[in-house]
Amino acid sequence: MKVVIIGGVAGGATAAARIRRLDEQAEIVVFERSGFISYANCGLPYYIGGTIENKNALTLQTPESFLKRFRVKMNVHHEVTAIHPESKTVTVKDLENGKTFTENYDKLLLSPGAKPIRPNLDGIDSNRIFTLRTVEDTLRIKKFIDEHYTESAVVVGGGFIGIEAAENLRALGINVTLVEASNQLMAPFDGDMASFIHAEIRKSGINLMLDTMVEDFADDDFGLDIKLKNSSALRTDMVVMAIGVSPETTLAKDAGLETGIKGSIVVNDKMETSVPDIYAVGDAVQIKNFVTDADTLISLAGPANKQGRIAADNIFGGDSRYTGGQGSSVIKIFDMTAAATGINEKTAKSLGIATDKVILSPMSHAGYYPGGKMMTMKVLFEKETYRLLGAQIVGFEGVDKRIDVLATAIRAGMKAYELTELDLAYAPPYSSAKDPVNMAGYIIENIKNGIVKQWYYEDDETLPRDGSITLLDTRTPVEYSMGHAEGFINIPVDEMRERIDELDKDKPVYIMCQSGLRSYIASRILIGNGFDAYNFTGGFRYYAAVHSDRALSKKSTPCGMDD
């Protein structure tokens, strides 16, 4: 059997290696438009910043090493320009000599990936404006910085690539402005959780501009002017455009393959396209969201590699199935780690899913063991059914392992309250006897059993401050004096029973503490004494972070790099 693969990075390279392991006699031919195969897209920003010092480390395999190990011909600088399903051939152009030829196949696998979005703006073709998707892109950026005096840079787009590019440019001592059109960075996160990301970005010396649209560019010999909508212009030495990617599917469309969201290739769970003997994987394909079963696009390396393996199995008569993606992801943001899996709250609401949530701020390991770091967790679940929908975590240690546990729980179909049952490893340097994931489960179990009633940050603006309800802060007087929510009186939890007569039993009590634990204890004391009490999910630490971020975002103006 002869298998032709278009694209030799994540999905394509994985499929080629898997096919060889399944069939030593198969003829496998790969065409890759760039000059590199099997490279680590996710590592590209870190070469620019100097964390990865050797550019050769970015490529997991070379055409030579792949041929030696797998006997697969990796044809780099070869672009497939047309697919002919009726004759089972493809037209290929050798980009080094310009010659065109035809290659036949028995099975064809498409792994063309996605391309960076470049908006049709005046000046977008300036040689000071870059995208970051391939090794060649990375080398161009590195070369520009090395050869030009680069004092300032603007990154447009606040997703994974944008934030990683901003961090690594800042690591070089460059003054960086990060411009994002929406009101928050990192779309997989809800706005409240993104507040912690914004704080880390600002703390690290990056000028953050949210709700800001780029209108056009104009360059000269000395720099680049960026015109912004509803904001002052910026003057900078270079720009990295990172506003997202779109599926690279021109070939598929021209060949008559069925397409879906944003022109992506429609495949079934065996990665088969609408045309017999043609498969597709990676960023170019439309898949099912595991949580919602809705059609979606997920541009991540993990799904692409899984799909490549599944397609290879099925090409050789197997019955492997891709059951959908849940967007599990993690990102380093200077000293912080942020991770997410499943869907977020705004997505759930847009789909009409009745959703509840818990927000907690546990330590990364036992509090009595030195070096523990606080993290903030948000776990979403469906009301009534308690089906786990998603989770978001921001913190400085232990974030990745907790998100992986929650991702596994979602995949396993666990109920949110069943997180209490997970038997997770514990030793003081690594966790607590009640792991943060278990703690989320205990809170949800309390909600299910009616032991606790919650109130949320979005309720704050509508809470009456006219004395008709009691607003209670149960932290210590010192903590309270350092900052508290408007209208809240202070009675420390350890004085609650002695001072309970200060509260009116006929009024609902809305309670807050630093993390949510002391306020929960206070709520149980009050409920046990006949009060109607509500515990604030997240605690004042979370409240203050969100409140501060929204205040800063409202009054933020361009600074540091204005013309």
XYZ file of C-alpha atoms in Angstrom:
563
model
C 0.000 0.000 0.000
C 1.160 3.517 -0.781
C 0.225 6.305 1.612
C 0.806 9.954 0.778
C 0.756 12.429 3.657
C 0.405 16.180 3.185
C 2.035 17.938 6.126
C 4.891 16.630 8.220
C 4.536 18.338 11.580
C 2.431 16.995 14.497
C -0.395 14.907 13.003
C 1.395 14.022 9.767
C 4.650 12.928 11.372
C 2.821 10.923 14.038
C 0.751 9.157 11.385
C 3.830 8.366 9.288
C 5.648 6.808 12.236
C 2.580 4.825 13.284
C 1.999 3.526 9.743
C 5.552 2.245 9.609
C 5.145 0.468 12.926
C 1.982 -1.179 11.610
C 3.351 -2.171 8.205
C 7.031 -2.530 7.446
C 6.323 -2.886 3.715
C 4.094 0.168 3.211
C 5.331 2.929 0.937
C 5.019 6.215 2.808
C 5.649 9.578 1.164
C 5.352 12.876 3.059
C 5.255 16.342 1.504
C 5.972 19.307 3.768
C 5.837 22.875 2.462
C 8.253 24.294 5.036
C 11.848 23.285 5.543
C 11.244 21.494 8.838
C 9.320 18.434 10.040
C 8.106 17.208 13.393
C 8.933 20.470 15.118
C 7.668 21.732 18.443
C 5.364 24.672 17.676
C 4.871 25.244 21.378
C 8.594 25.740 21.914
C 9.085 28.415 19.264
C 8.587 31.494 21.506
C 11.137 30.144 23.986
C 13.852 30.119 21.345
C 13.207 33.802 20.718
C 13.522 34.537 24.429
C 16.662 32.452 24.842
C 15.293 29.763 27.163
C 15.891 27.273 24.345
C 19.357 28.187 23.133
C 19.881 25.716 20.288
C 17.487 26.026 17.337
C 18.109 22.370 16.500
C 16.316 21.463 19.733
C 13.069 22.719 18.186
C 12.918 19.833 15.726
C 12.180 16.431 17.215
C 13.213 14.770 13.948
C 14.971 15.816 10.755
C 14.204 14.401 7.307
C 17.438 12.428 7.586
C 16.725 10.980 11.043
C 13.136 10.145 10.085
C 14.316 8.308 6.985
C 16.940 6.408 8.949
C 14.577 5.262 11.672
C 11.292 4.802 9.793
C 12.275 4.535 6.127
C 9.877 7.353 5.319
C 10.791 9.931 2.694
C 10.172 13.390 4.120
C 10.083 15.794 1.195
C 10.543 19.264 2.664
C 10.070 22.410 0.552
C 7.466 20.475 -1.441
C 3.984 21.935 -1.748
C 0.988 19.891 -2.850
C -0.984 22.212 -5.133
C -3.911 19.965 -6.078
C -5.647 16.726 -5.104
C -7.317 14.585 -7.779
C -9.562 12.040 -5.989
C -10.837 10.551 -9.258
C -7.331 9.464 -10.314
C -5.993 9.161 -6.727
C -3.094 11.478 -7.472
C -1.732 14.761 -6.140
C 0.146 17.513 -7.945
C 3.332 18.552 -6.193
C 5.610 21.546 -6.659
C 9.257 21.386 -5.637
C 9.750 24.829 -4.134
C 13.524 24.699 -4.526
C 13.605 24.215 -8.304
C 10.054 25.137 -9.298
C 9.367 21.799 -10.993
C 5.923 20.189 -10.788
C 5.146 16.478 -10.782
C 2.331 14.022 -10.014
C 2.303 11.468 -7.183
C -0.206 8.636 -6.924
C -1.625 7.200 -3.708
C -3.729 4.370 -2.372
C -4.571 6.314 0.772
C -4.148 10.047 1.341
C -3.786 11.776 4.703
C -4.188 15.543 5.028
C -2.424 17.270 7.891
C -2.014 20.820 6.565
C -2.512 22.522 9.919
C -3.656 26.113 10.257
C -2.310 29.465 9.169
C -2.000 32.669 11.219
C -4.745 35.183 10.581
C -3.417 38.348 8.943
C -6.164 40.982 8.771
C -6.484 43.071 5.640
C -5.137 46.302 7.167
C -3.094 49.057 5.604
C 0.607 48.443 6.181
C 0.185 44.786 7.218
C 2.944 43.730 4.787
C 5.632 45.731 6.600
C 8.822 43.775 7.225
C 8.531 44.852 10.850
C 5.322 42.803 11.292
C 5.669 39.087 12.046
C 3.560 36.035 12.743
C 4.767 33.093 14.821
C 3.703 29.676 13.565
C 6.665 27.907 11.935
C 10.369 27.509 12.576
C 10.995 29.907 9.706
C 8.813 32.529 11.430
C 10.836 32.090 14.602
C 14.149 32.455 12.826
C 12.936 35.619 11.069
C 11.954 37.213 14.370
C 15.216 36.177 16.009
C 17.214 37.534 13.063
C 15.378 40.871 13.141
C 16.023 41.323 16.867
C 19.669 40.340 16.504
C 20.290 42.674 13.569
C 18.205 45.698 14.604
C 18.154 47.856 17.686
C 14.871 46.671 19.155
C 13.753 48.705 22.127
C 10.016 48.146 21.861
C 7.544 45.605 20.524
C 3.796 45.326 20.256
C 2.089 41.946 20.387
C -1.433 41.927 18.947
C -3.560 39.129 20.394
C -3.828 37.723 23.898
C -4.051 33.985 23.336
C -1.390 31.326 23.884
C 1.032 32.527 21.207
C 0.514 36.199 22.008
C 1.234 35.811 25.710
C 4.217 33.516 25.144
C 5.637 35.903 22.551
C 5.158 38.863 24.895
C 6.846 37.055 27.778
C 9.847 36.035 25.713
C 10.298 39.457 24.140
C 10.172 40.947 27.624
C 12.834 38.451 28.722
C 15.147 40.098 26.198
C 14.669 43.461 27.900
C 12.303 44.761 25.220
C 9.475 47.092 26.261
C 6.333 45.175 25.320
C 2.741 46.283 24.847
C 0.114 43.557 24.558
C -2.975 44.648 22.622
C -6.176 42.592 22.809
C -9.469 43.424 21.106
C -11.684 41.771 23.730
C -11.972 42.668 27.402
C -9.778 39.798 28.567
C -6.809 37.623 27.662
C -7.007 33.848 27.123
C -10.448 32.987 25.723
C -10.599 29.510 27.350
C -10.825 31.267 30.729
C -13.732 33.183 32.165
C -13.186 36.871 32.838
C -12.906 36.429 36.599
C -10.103 33.875 36.287
C -8.407 35.946 33.582
C -8.075 38.709 36.197
C -5.203 36.798 37.796
C -3.520 36.461 34.401
C -3.884 40.193 33.772
C -2.308 40.955 37.146
C 0.702 38.750 36.408
C 1.137 40.347 32.971
C 1.068 43.857 34.445
C 3.317 42.909 37.359
C 5.904 41.608 34.909
C 6.252 44.967 33.170
C 4.043 44.510 30.121
C 1.722 47.328 29.130
C -1.652 45.624 28.780
C -4.293 47.204 26.549
C -7.661 45.438 26.542
C -10.725 46.368 24.484
C -8.330 47.823 21.917
C -8.578 47.326 18.151
C -5.731 47.830 15.664
C -6.878 49.826 12.625
C -3.762 50.086 10.460
C 0.037 50.303 10.328
C 2.509 52.729 8.771
C 6.261 52.143 8.812
C 9.371 54.146 7.981
C 13.104 53.602 8.277
C 13.024 54.047 12.037
C 9.922 52.224 13.255
C 6.262 51.453 12.929
C 3.171 53.487 13.808
C 0.061 51.602 14.902
C -3.290 53.336 14.679
C -5.745 52.122 17.308
C -9.475 52.510 17.549
C -10.526 54.688 20.506
C -6.966 55.008 21.765
C -3.759 56.898 21.117
C -1.402 55.615 18.431
C 1.598 53.478 19.332
C 5.123 53.791 18.010
C 7.179 50.615 18.063
C 10.128 48.810 16.495
C 8.302 45.582 15.654
C 4.927 43.833 15.855
C 3.972 40.188 16.380
C 0.485 39.407 15.085
C -1.098 36.623 17.139
C -4.847 37.085 16.707
C -5.547 33.438 15.967
C -5.343 30.859 13.210
C -7.651 29.555 10.494
C -7.681 26.022 9.031
C -5.441 25.592 5.982
C -7.980 23.868 3.755
C -7.733 25.327 0.249
C -6.623 21.962 -1.134
C -9.515 20.149 0.518
C -12.107 22.621 -0.754
C -10.747 22.516 -4.285
C -10.874 18.706 -4.226
C -14.532 18.733 -3.230
C -14.159 17.536 0.375
C -16.970 18.522 2.733
C -16.054 21.493 4.923
C -17.478 22.917 8.135
C -16.644 25.599 10.718
C -14.355 28.290 9.266
C -13.835 26.099 6.220
C -12.400 23.213 8.269
C -12.413 19.656 6.920
C -15.341 17.531 8.107
C -14.282 14.078 9.325
C -15.970 11.223 11.147
C -14.658 9.627 14.310
C -12.294 7.467 12.244
C -10.770 10.660 10.759
C -12.233 9.820 7.328
C -13.269 12.720 5.106
C -16.295 12.767 2.808
C -14.141 11.365 -0.035
C -13.146 7.671 0.076
C -9.520 6.871 0.946
C -8.797 10.422 2.120
C -8.233 11.084 5.821
C -7.539 14.352 7.662
C -6.148 15.254 11.083
C -4.933 18.181 13.165
C -5.749 21.878 13.239
C -7.479 21.714 9.843
C -10.296 19.386 10.918
C -13.640 19.889 12.606
C -14.137 17.653 15.634
C -16.674 17.107 18.387
C -16.388 18.831 21.738
C -16.312 15.988 24.259
C -18.359 17.909 26.835
C -21.074 19.390 24.615
C -20.933 17.110 21.552
C -21.029 20.279 19.423
C -18.831 20.715 16.365
C -15.704 22.676 17.195
C -12.107 23.487 16.286
C -9.284 22.784 18.734
C -5.792 23.827 17.643
C -3.626 21.921 20.102
C -0.761 19.467 19.672
C -2.271 16.716 21.831
C -5.410 16.186 19.736
C -3.408 16.387 16.490
C -1.070 13.623 17.621
C -3.937 11.410 18.785
C -5.766 11.911 15.496
C -2.653 11.038 13.490
C -2.353 7.739 15.319
C -6.065 6.966 14.884
C -5.994 7.730 11.159
C -2.952 5.485 10.715
C -4.706 2.616 12.502
C -7.771 2.945 10.299
C -5.787 3.245 7.081
C -4.572 -0.267 7.815
C -7.953 -1.753 8.634
C -8.188 -0.953 12.316
C -11.160 0.450 14.164
C -9.754 3.328 16.206
C -12.103 6.166 17.125
C -11.575 9.785 18.140
C -14.160 10.565 20.795
C -13.703 14.333 20.789
C -11.566 16.956 22.454
C -12.045 18.950 25.617
C -9.379 21.599 25.048
C -7.146 20.678 27.983
C -4.347 23.245 27.987
C -1.717 24.863 30.157
C 0.431 27.955 29.750
C 3.386 29.490 31.563
C 2.891 33.220 32.165
C 6.136 34.473 33.700
C 6.074 32.891 37.198
C 2.410 31.877 36.936
C 0.806 28.771 35.476
C -2.718 28.858 34.055
C -4.605 25.780 32.899
C -8.081 24.865 31.689
C -10.098 21.885 30.541
C -13.649 21.397 29.270
C -15.897 24.390 28.701
C -15.972 27.659 30.626
C -18.941 29.382 32.210
C -19.621 31.812 29.369
C -19.717 28.915 26.878
C -22.061 26.921 29.092
C -24.412 29.881 29.395
C -24.349 30.514 25.637
C -25.427 26.896 25.132
C -28.215 27.203 27.657
C -26.645 24.770 30.122
C -27.812 25.418 33.693
C -24.480 25.764 35.450
C -23.161 26.094 38.973
C -19.591 26.553 40.139
C -17.249 26.488 43.073
C -14.210 28.719 43.433
C -11.549 27.930 45.994
C -8.028 29.018 46.873
C -6.129 26.002 48.223
C -2.409 25.701 48.857
C -0.329 23.670 46.424
C 0.811 21.435 49.267
C 0.423 21.081 53.044
C 0.420 24.511 54.655
C 2.821 23.503 57.418
C 5.462 22.412 54.885
C 7.549 25.380 53.672
C 7.175 26.788 50.181
C 3.495 26.200 49.494
C 1.864 28.502 46.943
C -1.761 29.551 46.666
C -3.768 28.639 43.598
C -7.255 29.612 42.501
C -9.542 26.892 41.142
C -12.879 27.233 39.389
C -14.824 24.019 38.813
C -18.015 24.069 36.748
C -20.803 21.528 36.853
C -24.330 21.152 35.548
C -27.101 21.868 38.011
C -29.361 18.967 38.899
C -27.163 16.333 37.190
C -23.822 17.459 38.717
C -22.089 16.537 35.453
C -18.584 18.009 35.362
C -18.329 20.623 32.600
C -14.912 22.202 32.987
C -12.265 23.668 35.234
C -9.812 26.557 35.286
C -6.829 26.962 37.597
C -4.280 29.748 38.032
C -1.356 29.572 40.416
C 2.349 29.021 40.809
C 2.836 25.369 41.719
C 0.863 22.154 41.255
C -1.566 23.649 38.739
C -0.783 21.241 35.927
C -1.331 18.062 37.916
C -4.680 19.270 39.290
C -5.991 20.204 35.853
C -4.937 16.781 34.561
C -6.874 15.073 37.348
C -9.954 17.151 36.541
C -9.556 16.514 32.806
C -9.447 12.789 33.536
C -12.524 13.047 35.747
C -14.441 14.759 32.931
C -13.345 12.097 30.436
C -14.397 9.364 32.868
C -17.867 10.851 33.237
C -17.555 11.408 36.983
C -20.114 13.475 38.846
C -18.705 16.637 40.385
C -19.365 15.461 43.944
C -17.504 12.216 43.206
C -14.234 14.169 43.218
C -14.304 13.447 46.939
C -13.690 9.777 46.171
C -10.451 10.215 44.220
C -7.566 8.518 46.014
C -4.727 10.930 45.253
C -1.112 10.720 46.359
C -0.188 12.722 49.431
C 3.002 13.762 51.141
C 3.538 17.227 52.670
C 5.931 18.494 49.948
C 3.445 17.613 47.197
C -0.127 17.950 48.405
C -2.440 17.921 51.396
C -4.334 15.033 52.925
C -7.365 16.675 51.327
C -6.053 17.465 47.869
C -7.413 20.636 46.219
C -9.373 18.442 43.784
C -10.915 16.573 46.722
C -11.692 19.916 48.370
C -13.621 21.048 45.297
C -15.592 17.819 45.551
C -16.368 18.366 49.247
C -17.754 21.846 48.546
C -19.895 20.514 45.712
C -21.089 17.665 47.913
C -22.131 20.225 50.535
C -24.101 22.128 47.897
C -25.776 18.921 46.741
C -26.747 17.993 50.282
C -28.034 21.476 51.136
C -25.355 22.095 53.759
C -24.149 25.328 52.145
C -25.727 27.995 49.958
C -23.430 30.176 47.851
C -23.381 33.694 46.505
C -21.140 34.916 43.689
C -19.085 37.872 42.538
C -21.683 38.819 39.933
C -24.223 39.202 42.765
C -22.160 41.931 44.429
C -23.457 44.865 42.393
C -27.085 43.977 43.099
C -26.721 43.227 46.807
C -28.696 45.907 48.687
C -26.575 48.132 50.917
C -29.634 49.589 52.655
C -29.544 47.396 55.747
C -32.156 44.919 54.524
C -29.526 42.175 54.532
C -26.427 41.612 56.644
C -23.040 41.741 54.908
C -20.491 39.970 57.085
C -16.706 39.654 56.840
C -15.378 36.906 59.139
C -11.653 37.575 58.828
C -9.478 39.026 61.587
C -9.638 42.763 62.303
C -6.150 43.191 60.804
C -7.166 41.478 57.563
C -10.373 43.506 57.450
C -8.494 46.782 57.944
C -6.259 46.000 54.974
C -9.237 45.938 52.624
C -12.810 44.723 52.515
C -15.874 44.775 50.303
C -18.130 47.816 50.581
C -20.736 47.637 53.319
C -19.383 44.551 55.088
C -19.133 44.554 58.881
C -16.446 42.549 60.649
C -17.010 39.755 63.135
C -14.159 37.202 63.182
C -15.323 33.623 62.867
C -13.782 32.681 66.222
C -15.950 35.325 67.944
C -19.118 34.412 66.051
C -20.908 32.461 68.767
C -20.181 35.073 71.446
C -21.294 37.974 69.206
C -24.187 36.333 67.393
C -26.646 38.632 69.174
C -25.215 41.528 67.128
C -26.895 40.055 64.054
C -30.579 40.225 63.100
C -31.979 36.731 62.628
C -34.699 38.088 60.346
C -32.181 39.266 57.747
C -30.297 37.020 55.271
C -26.546 37.021 55.956
C -24.051 37.184 53.102
C -20.662 36.085 54.388
C -17.090 36.481 53.123
C -13.613 35.568 54.375
C -10.189 35.370 52.742
C -10.543 32.008 50.979
C -14.059 30.753 51.714
C -13.241 28.362 54.567
C -13.832 30.593 57.590
C -16.974 32.037 56.004
C -18.233 28.477 55.446
C -17.660 27.673 59.123
C -19.424 30.910 60.047
C -22.352 30.015 57.803
C -22.749 26.671 59.535
C -22.707 28.396 62.945
C -25.369 30.853 61.798
C -27.530 28.222 60.092
C -27.311 26.123 63.246
C -28.707 29.107 65.129
C -31.611 29.735 62.776
C -30.102 32.235 60.328
C -30.423 32.207 56.530
C -26.735 32.331 55.522
C -24.925 32.418 52.169
C -21.210 31.776 51.683
C -19.210 33.753 49.095
C -17.469 31.369 46.698
C -13.839 32.297 46.176
C -13.179 34.461 49.212
C -11.934 38.038 49.482
C -8.629 37.167 47.799
C -10.539 36.237 44.642
C -12.974 39.144 45.087
C -10.177 41.701 45.365
C -8.332 40.325 42.315
C -11.401 40.521 40.087
C -12.505 43.895 41.487
C -9.064 45.448 41.031
C -8.642 44.092 37.510
C -11.986 45.441 36.356
C -11.235 48.844 37.831
C -7.839 48.920 36.090
C -9.305 47.773 32.788
C -11.890 50.564 32.828
C -9.352 53.334 33.282
C -6.362 51.841 31.443
C -4.739 54.050 28.819
C -1.770 53.540 26.501
C 1.516 54.257 28.212
C 5.225 53.799 27.767
C 5.208 53.620 23.984
C 2.932 56.455 22.871
C 4.016 58.491 19.872
